PDB file of C-alpha atoms in Angstrom:
ATOM      1  CA  MET P   1       0.000   0.000   0.000  1.00 33.00           C
ATOM      2  CA  PRO P   2       1.502   3.384  -0.946  1.00 35.00           C
ATOM      3  CA  ASN P   3       2.456   5.767   1.847  1.00 33.00           C
ATOM      4  CA  GLU P   4       4.012   9.236   1.994  1.00 31.00           C
ATOM      5  CA  ARG P   5       7.220   8.186   0.310  1.00 32.00           C
ATOM      6  CA  ASP P   6       7.390   7.807  -3.449  1.00 38.00           C
ATOM      7  CA  VAL P   7       6.159   4.394  -4.576  1.00 39.00           C
ATOM      8  CA  GLY P   8       9.099   2.395  -5.877  1.00 43.00           C
ATOM      9  CA  THR P   9      11.803   4.049  -3.845  1.00 46.00           C
ATOM     10  CA  ALA P  10      13.602   2.837  -0.781  1.00 51.00           C
ATOM     11  CA  VAL P  11      16.110   4.541   1.479  1.00 50.00           C
ATOM     12  CA  ALA P  12      19.568   3.088   0.944  1.00 52.00           C
ATOM     13  CA  ASP P  13      22.193   2.822   3.691  1.00 54.00           C
ATOM     14  CA  GLY P  14      23.610   6.204   2.660  1.00 55.00           C
ATOM     15  CA  GLY P  15      20.220   7.869   3.122  1.00 53.00           C
ATOM     16  CA  CYS P  16      19.467   8.376  -0.585  1.00 55.00           C
ATOM     17  CA  HIS P  17      16.364   7.025  -2.312  1.00 52.00           C
ATOM     18  CA  VAL P  18      16.839   3.972  -4.530  1.00 67.00           C
ATOM     19  CA  GLU P  19      14.175   3.157  -7.102  1.00 84.00           C
ATOM     20  CA  GLY P  20      13.411  -0.489  -7.864  1.00 92.00           C
ATOM     21  CA  LEU P  21      14.140  -1.786 -11.360  1.00 94.00           C
ATOM     22  CA  LEU P  22      12.060  -4.381 -13.201  1.00 94.00           C
ATOM     23  CA  VAL P  23      14.063  -6.397 -15.743  1.00 94.00           C
ATOM     24  CA  VAL P  24      11.806  -8.239 -18.187  1.00 93.00           C
ATOM     25  CA  VAL P  25      13.530 -10.943 -20.247  1.00 92.00           C
ATOM     26  CA  THR P  26      11.433 -11.785 -23.294  1.00 90.00           C
ATOM     27  CA  GLY P  27      11.563 -13.408 -26.707  1.00 85.00           C
ATOM     28  CA  ALA P  28       9.857 -16.002 -28.827  1.00 77.00           C
ATOM     29  CA  ASP P  29       9.154 -19.451 -27.400  1.00 75.00           C
ATOM     30  CA  ALA P  30      12.151 -21.769 -26.966  1.00 65.00           C
ATOM     31  CA  ARG P  31      14.767 -19.000 -27.131  1.00 70.00           C
ATOM     32  CA  GLY P  32      16.257 -19.508 -23.654  1.00 80.00           C
ATOM     33  CA  LYS P  33      14.565 -16.812 -21.553  1.00 86.00           C
ATOM     34  CA  ASP P  34      14.182 -19.069 -18.519  1.00 85.00           C
ATOM     35  CA  LEU P  35      17.705 -20.415 -18.960  1.00 85.00           C
ATOM     36  CA  ILE P  36      19.145 -16.881 -18.932  1.00 89.00           C
ATOM     37  CA  VAL P  37      17.143 -15.951 -15.824  1.00 90.00           C
ATOM     38  CA  ALA P  38      18.209 -19.200 -14.113  1.00 89.00           C
ATOM     39  CA  ALA P  39      21.871 -18.432 -14.867  1.00 90.00           C
ATOM     40  CA  ALA P  40      21.458 -14.893 -13.494  1.00 93.00           C
ATOM     41  CA  ARG P  41      19.712 -16.302 -10.403  1.00 92.00           C
ATOM     42  CA  ARG P  42      22.700 -18.574  -9.737  1.00 92.00           C
ATOM     43  CA  ARG P  43      25.213 -15.784 -10.435  1.00 94.00           C
ATOM     44  CA  PHE P  44      23.520 -13.273  -8.131  1.00 94.00           C
ATOM     45  CA  ALA P  45      22.212 -15.713  -5.508  1.00 93.00           C
ATOM     46  CA  LYS P  46      24.026 -13.954  -2.653  1.00 94.00           C
ATOM     47  CA  ASP P  47      23.406 -10.415  -3.909  1.00 95.00           C
ATOM     48  CA  ALA P  48      20.529  -8.950  -1.877  1.00 94.00           C
ATOM     49  CA  ARG P  49      19.872  -6.303  -4.542  1.00 94.00           C
ATOM     50  CA  PHE P  50      18.333  -8.931  -6.841  1.00 96.00           C
ATOM     51  CA  GLU P  51      14.982 -10.705  -6.624  1.00 94.00           C
ATOM     52  CA  PHE P  52      13.962 -13.576  -8.899  1.00 94.00           C
ATOM     53  CA  PRO P  53      10.324 -14.212  -7.973  1.00 92.00           C
ATOM     54  CA  ALA P  54       8.703 -17.576  -8.544  1.00 88.00           C
ATOM     55  CA  ARG P  55       6.026 -17.665 -11.230  1.00 88.00           C
ATOM     56  CA  ILE P  56       2.727 -19.319 -10.378  1.00 91.00           C
ATOM     57  CA  ALA P  57       1.180 -21.238 -13.273  1.00 90.00           C
ATOM     58  CA  THR P  58      -1.683 -23.613 -13.951  1.00 90.00           C
ATOM     59  CA  ARG P  59       0.626 -26.264 -15.397  1.00 79.00           C
ATOM     60  CA  ALA P  60       3.948 -27.703 -14.224  1.00 68.00           C
ATOM     61  CA  CYS P  61       7.124 -27.194 -16.240  1.00 66.00           C
ATOM     62  CA  ASP P  62      10.054 -29.611 -16.050  1.00 59.00           C
ATOM     63  CA  PHE P  63      12.793 -27.083 -16.859  1.00 58.00           C
ATOM     64  CA  ASP P  64      11.703 -24.158 -14.639  1.00 61.00           C
ATOM     65  CA  ASP P  65      12.435 -24.764 -10.955  1.00 64.00           C
ATOM     66  CA  GLN P  66      11.026 -21.329 -10.074  1.00 71.00           C
ATOM     67  CA  LEU P  67       7.566 -22.175 -11.395  1.00 80.00           C
ATOM     68  CA  VAL P  68       4.961 -23.117  -8.796  1.00 88.00           C
ATOM     69  CA  PRO P  69       2.168 -25.188 -10.381  1.00 89.00           C
ATOM     70  CA  VAL P  70      -1.355 -24.786  -8.976  1.00 92.00           C
ATOM     71  CA  PRO P  71      -4.754 -26.084 -10.101  1.00 93.00           C
ATOM     72  CA  CYS P  72      -6.826 -23.688 -12.238  1.00 92.00           C
ATOM     73  CA  ARG P  73      -9.362 -23.174  -9.435  1.00 94.00           C
ATOM     74  CA  VAL P  74      -6.590 -22.131  -7.013  1.00 94.00           C
ATOM     75  CA  PHE P  75      -5.163 -19.731  -9.600  1.00 94.00           C
ATOM     76  CA  ARG P  76      -8.611 -18.185 -10.157  1.00 93.00           C
ATOM     77  CA  SER P  77      -9.070 -17.869  -6.399  1.00 94.00           C
ATOM     78  CA  ILE P  78      -5.737 -16.021  -6.000  1.00 93.00           C
ATOM     79  CA  GLU P  79      -6.604 -13.815  -8.961  1.00 91.00           C
ATOM     80  CA  GLY P  80     -10.095 -13.126  -7.565  1.00 92.00           C
ATOM     81  CA  LYS P  81      -8.576 -11.985  -4.270  1.00 92.00           C
ATOM     82  CA  ARG P  82      -6.177  -9.702  -6.169  1.00 90.00           C
ATOM     83  CA  GLY P  83      -3.238 -11.765  -4.929  1.00 89.00           C
ATOM     84  CA  PHE P  84      -1.225 -11.246  -8.097  1.00 91.00           C
ATOM     85  CA  ALA P  85       0.779  -8.154  -8.949  1.00 89.00           C
ATOM     86  CA  ILE P  86       0.256  -9.239 -12.555  1.00 92.00           C
ATOM     87  CA  SER P  87      -1.154 -12.245 -14.377  1.00 91.00           C
ATOM     88  CA  TRP P  88      -1.482 -13.261 -18.010  1.00 90.00           C
ATOM     89  CA  GLN P  89      -2.566 -16.127 -20.220  1.00 89.00           C
ATOM     90  CA  ARG P  90      -0.353 -17.968 -22.688  1.00 84.00           C
ATOM     91  CA  GLY P  91      -2.297 -20.547 -24.678  1.00 84.00           C
ATOM     92  CA  ALA P  92      -4.323 -22.606 -22.209  1.00 85.00           C
ATOM     93  CA  GLN P  93      -1.968 -21.856 -19.317  1.00 87.00           C
ATOM     94  CA  ARG P  94      -2.341 -18.954 -16.835  1.00 91.00           C
ATOM     95  CA  HIS P  95       0.715 -17.342 -15.194  1.00 91.00           C
ATOM     96  CA  GLY P  96       1.150 -14.806 -12.421  1.00 92.00           C
ATOM     97  CA  PHE P  97       3.578 -13.129 -10.053  1.00 91.00           C
ATOM     98  CA  THR P  98       2.409 -12.425  -6.524  1.00 88.00           C
ATOM     99  CA  ASP P  99       2.537  -9.047  -4.815  1.00 87.00           C
ATOM    100  CA  GLY P 100       5.943 -10.071  -3.454  1.00 88.00           C
ATOM    101  CA  ALA P 101       7.443  -8.854  -6.734  1.00 90.00           C
ATOM    102  CA  LEU P 102       5.955  -5.389  -6.146  1.00 91.00           C
ATOM    103  CA  LEU P 103       7.140  -5.371  -2.539  1.00 92.00           C
ATOM    104  CA  ALA P 104      10.667  -6.119  -3.744  1.00 94.00           C
ATOM    105  CA  LEU P 105      10.432  -3.262  -6.271  1.00 94.00           C
ATOM    106  CA  ASP P 106       9.082  -0.955  -3.574  1.00 93.00           C
ATOM    107  CA  ALA P 107      12.082  -1.920  -1.446  1.00 94.00           C
ATOM    108  CA  GLY P 108      14.403  -0.722  -4.234  1.00 95.00           C
ATOM    109  CA  ARG P 109      15.448  -4.167  -5.456  1.00 95.00           C
ATOM    110  CA  ILE P 110      16.117  -5.348  -9.014  1.00 96.00           C
ATOM    111  CA  VAL P 111      13.389  -7.828  -9.964  1.00 95.00           C
ATOM    112  CA  VAL P 112      14.171 -10.130 -12.895  1.00 95.00           C
ATOM    113  CA  VAL P 113      11.427 -12.106 -14.674  1.00 93.00           C
ATOM    114  CA  ALA P 114      11.057 -14.051 -17.935  1.00 91.00           C
ATOM    115  CA  VAL P 115       7.794 -13.526 -19.822  1.00 90.00           C
ATOM    116  CA  PRO P 116       6.437 -13.982 -23.360  1.00 88.00           C
ATOM    117  CA  GLU P 117       6.546 -10.992 -25.696  1.00 89.00           C
ATOM    118  CA  ASP P 118       2.788 -10.412 -25.589  1.00 89.00           C
ATOM    119  CA  ALA P 119       2.926  -9.884 -21.804  1.00 90.00           C
ATOM    120  CA  VAL P 120       5.635  -7.173 -21.938  1.00 92.00           C
ATOM    121  CA  PRO P 121       3.283  -4.152 -22.302  1.00 92.00           C
ATOM    122  CA  ALA P 122       1.452  -5.113 -19.093  1.00 91.00           C
ATOM    123  CA  PHE P 123       4.771  -5.307 -17.199  1.00 91.00           C
ATOM    124  CA  CYS P 124       5.850  -1.916 -18.554  1.00 90.00           C
ATOM    125  CA  GLN P 125       2.540  -0.442 -17.348  1.00 90.00           C
ATOM    126  CA  MET P 126       2.887  -2.127 -13.959  1.00 87.00           C
ATOM    127  CA  TRP P 127       6.242  -0.523 -13.131  1.00 89.00           C
ATOM    128  CA  GLN P 128       7.622   2.765 -14.438  1.00 87.00           C
ATOM    129  CA  ARG P 129      11.296   1.803 -14.281  1.00 91.00           C
ATOM    130  CA  THR P 130      11.408  -1.229 -16.577  1.00 92.00           C
ATOM    131  CA  VAL P 131      14.179  -2.562 -18.802  1.00 92.00           C
ATOM    132  CA  VAL P 132      13.232  -5.055 -21.520  1.00 93.00           C
ATOM    133  CA  VAL P 133      15.859  -7.581 -22.644  1.00 91.00           C
ATOM    134  CA  ARG P 134      14.847  -9.348 -25.865  1.00 89.00           C
ATOM    135  CA  VAL P 135      16.396 -12.773 -26.432  1.00 86.00           C
ATOM    136  CA  ALA P 136      16.629 -13.965 -30.032  1.00 79.00           C
ATOM    137  CA  SER P 137      18.196 -16.968 -31.662  1.00 70.00           C
ATOM    138  CA  HIS P 138      19.995 -16.854 -34.929  1.00 62.00           C
ATOM    139  CA  LEU P 139      16.951 -18.455 -36.574  1.00 59.00           C
ATOM    140  CA  ASP P 140      14.886 -15.331 -35.821  1.00 54.00           C
ATOM    141  CA  GLY P 141      17.052 -13.261 -38.127  1.00 54.00           C
ATOM    142  CA  VAL P 142      17.755 -15.783 -40.865  1.00 49.00           C
ATOM    143  CA  ARG P 143      14.550 -17.790 -41.097  1.00 50.00           C
ATOM    144  CA  HIS P 144      13.626 -16.095 -44.381  1.00 49.00           C
ATOM    145  CA  ARG P 145      17.103 -16.842 -45.840  1.00 49.00           C
ATOM    146  CA  ILE P 146      17.148 -20.585 -45.101  1.00 46.00           C
ATOM    147  CA  PRO P 147      17.294 -22.541 -48.371  1.00 49.00           C
ATOM    148  CA  ARG P 148      14.842 -25.429 -48.330  1.00 47.00           C
ATOM    149  CA  THR P 149      15.503 -28.837 -49.824  1.00 46.00           C
ATOM    150  CA  GLY P 150      12.404 -30.996 -49.611  1.00 43.00           C
ATOM    151  CA  SER P 151      11.188 -30.917 -46.037  1.00 39.00           C
ATOM    152  CA  CYS P 152      14.633 -30.165 -44.540  1.00 38.00           C
ATOM    153  CA  ALA P 153      16.257 -26.804 -43.902  1.00 39.00           C
ATOM    154  CA  THR P 154      19.979 -26.215 -44.391  1.00 39.00           C
ATOM    155  CA  LEU P 155      21.721 -23.767 -42.074  1.00 40.00           C
ATOM    156  CA  ASN P 156      24.985 -21.983 -42.706  1.00 43.00           C
ATOM    157  CA  PRO P 157      27.337 -22.927 -39.806  1.00 45.00           C
ATOM    158  CA  ALA P 158      29.177 -19.607 -40.248  1.00 46.00           C
ATOM    159  CA  ASP P 159      26.096 -17.660 -39.060  1.00 43.00           C
ATOM    160  CA  PRO P 160      26.232 -16.508 -35.424  1.00 39.00           C
ATOM    161  CA  VAL P 161      24.582 -18.871 -32.941  1.00 36.00           C
ATOM    162  CA  GLY P 162      22.499 -16.281 -31.112  1.00 37.00           C
ATOM    163  CA  ARG P 163      22.245 -12.785 -29.736  1.00 42.00           C
ATOM    164  CA  ILE P 164      20.677 -10.784 -26.984  1.00 48.00           C
ATOM    165  CA  GLU P 165      19.233  -7.472 -28.038  1.00 46.00           C
ATOM    166  CA  HIS P 166      18.723  -4.875 -25.324  1.00 44.00           C
ATOM    167  CA  SER P 167      16.317  -1.975 -25.224  1.00 46.00           C
ATOM    168  CA  GLY P 168      14.993  -0.045 -22.295  1.00 46.00           C
ATOM    169  CA  ASN P 169      14.402   3.288 -20.668  1.00 43.00           C
TER     170      ASN P 169
END
C-alpha cells in the first residue's frame, strides 16, 4: 500500500532514495529466456539487490524450478482476491507473479522475470522503471534466408549462434 514516500523508492544505507528496477527478459518461445534468468539467479544468488520471484502457473514445467504449479481453481481464487501483482494467459496456461514482486520493487530491489513478448506491455505499465531484454536466436534473423531442400532446412554454420538485443528506458 503506498504511503508518503514515493512508490518504488527505498532509502539506501547512505540515506538516498533507490528506485526499484524491473528487468523483463522476453523473446519467442524456446529462445532460452528461462535459462538466462536461471543463470542470473545462480550468479547473483548472494546479492541482496536482486529478486527472482517464482512464477505461479496452472501447469507444471520440467525445466523451470522457479515455477509453482497450482490447479486452475486455485489460480482463479488467488486472482479473484487480487493476490497477483500481474497475471497473463499464454495458450491454455495462466501465469502470475504475486505481490511479493511489487514489494521487492518498492524496497528498491532489481526484480528479474522471464515472460512472453505479448505480456511485456502489461509489465511496462505495472512498473515505471522497466528494462526489456529481448532474447533472439539466430533463426529469428535468418529464417527467411534458409534454403529449403524438400522438407529439410539447411543452415549456414558460419552464421552466429544467437544474440541478446537490449532496449529499455
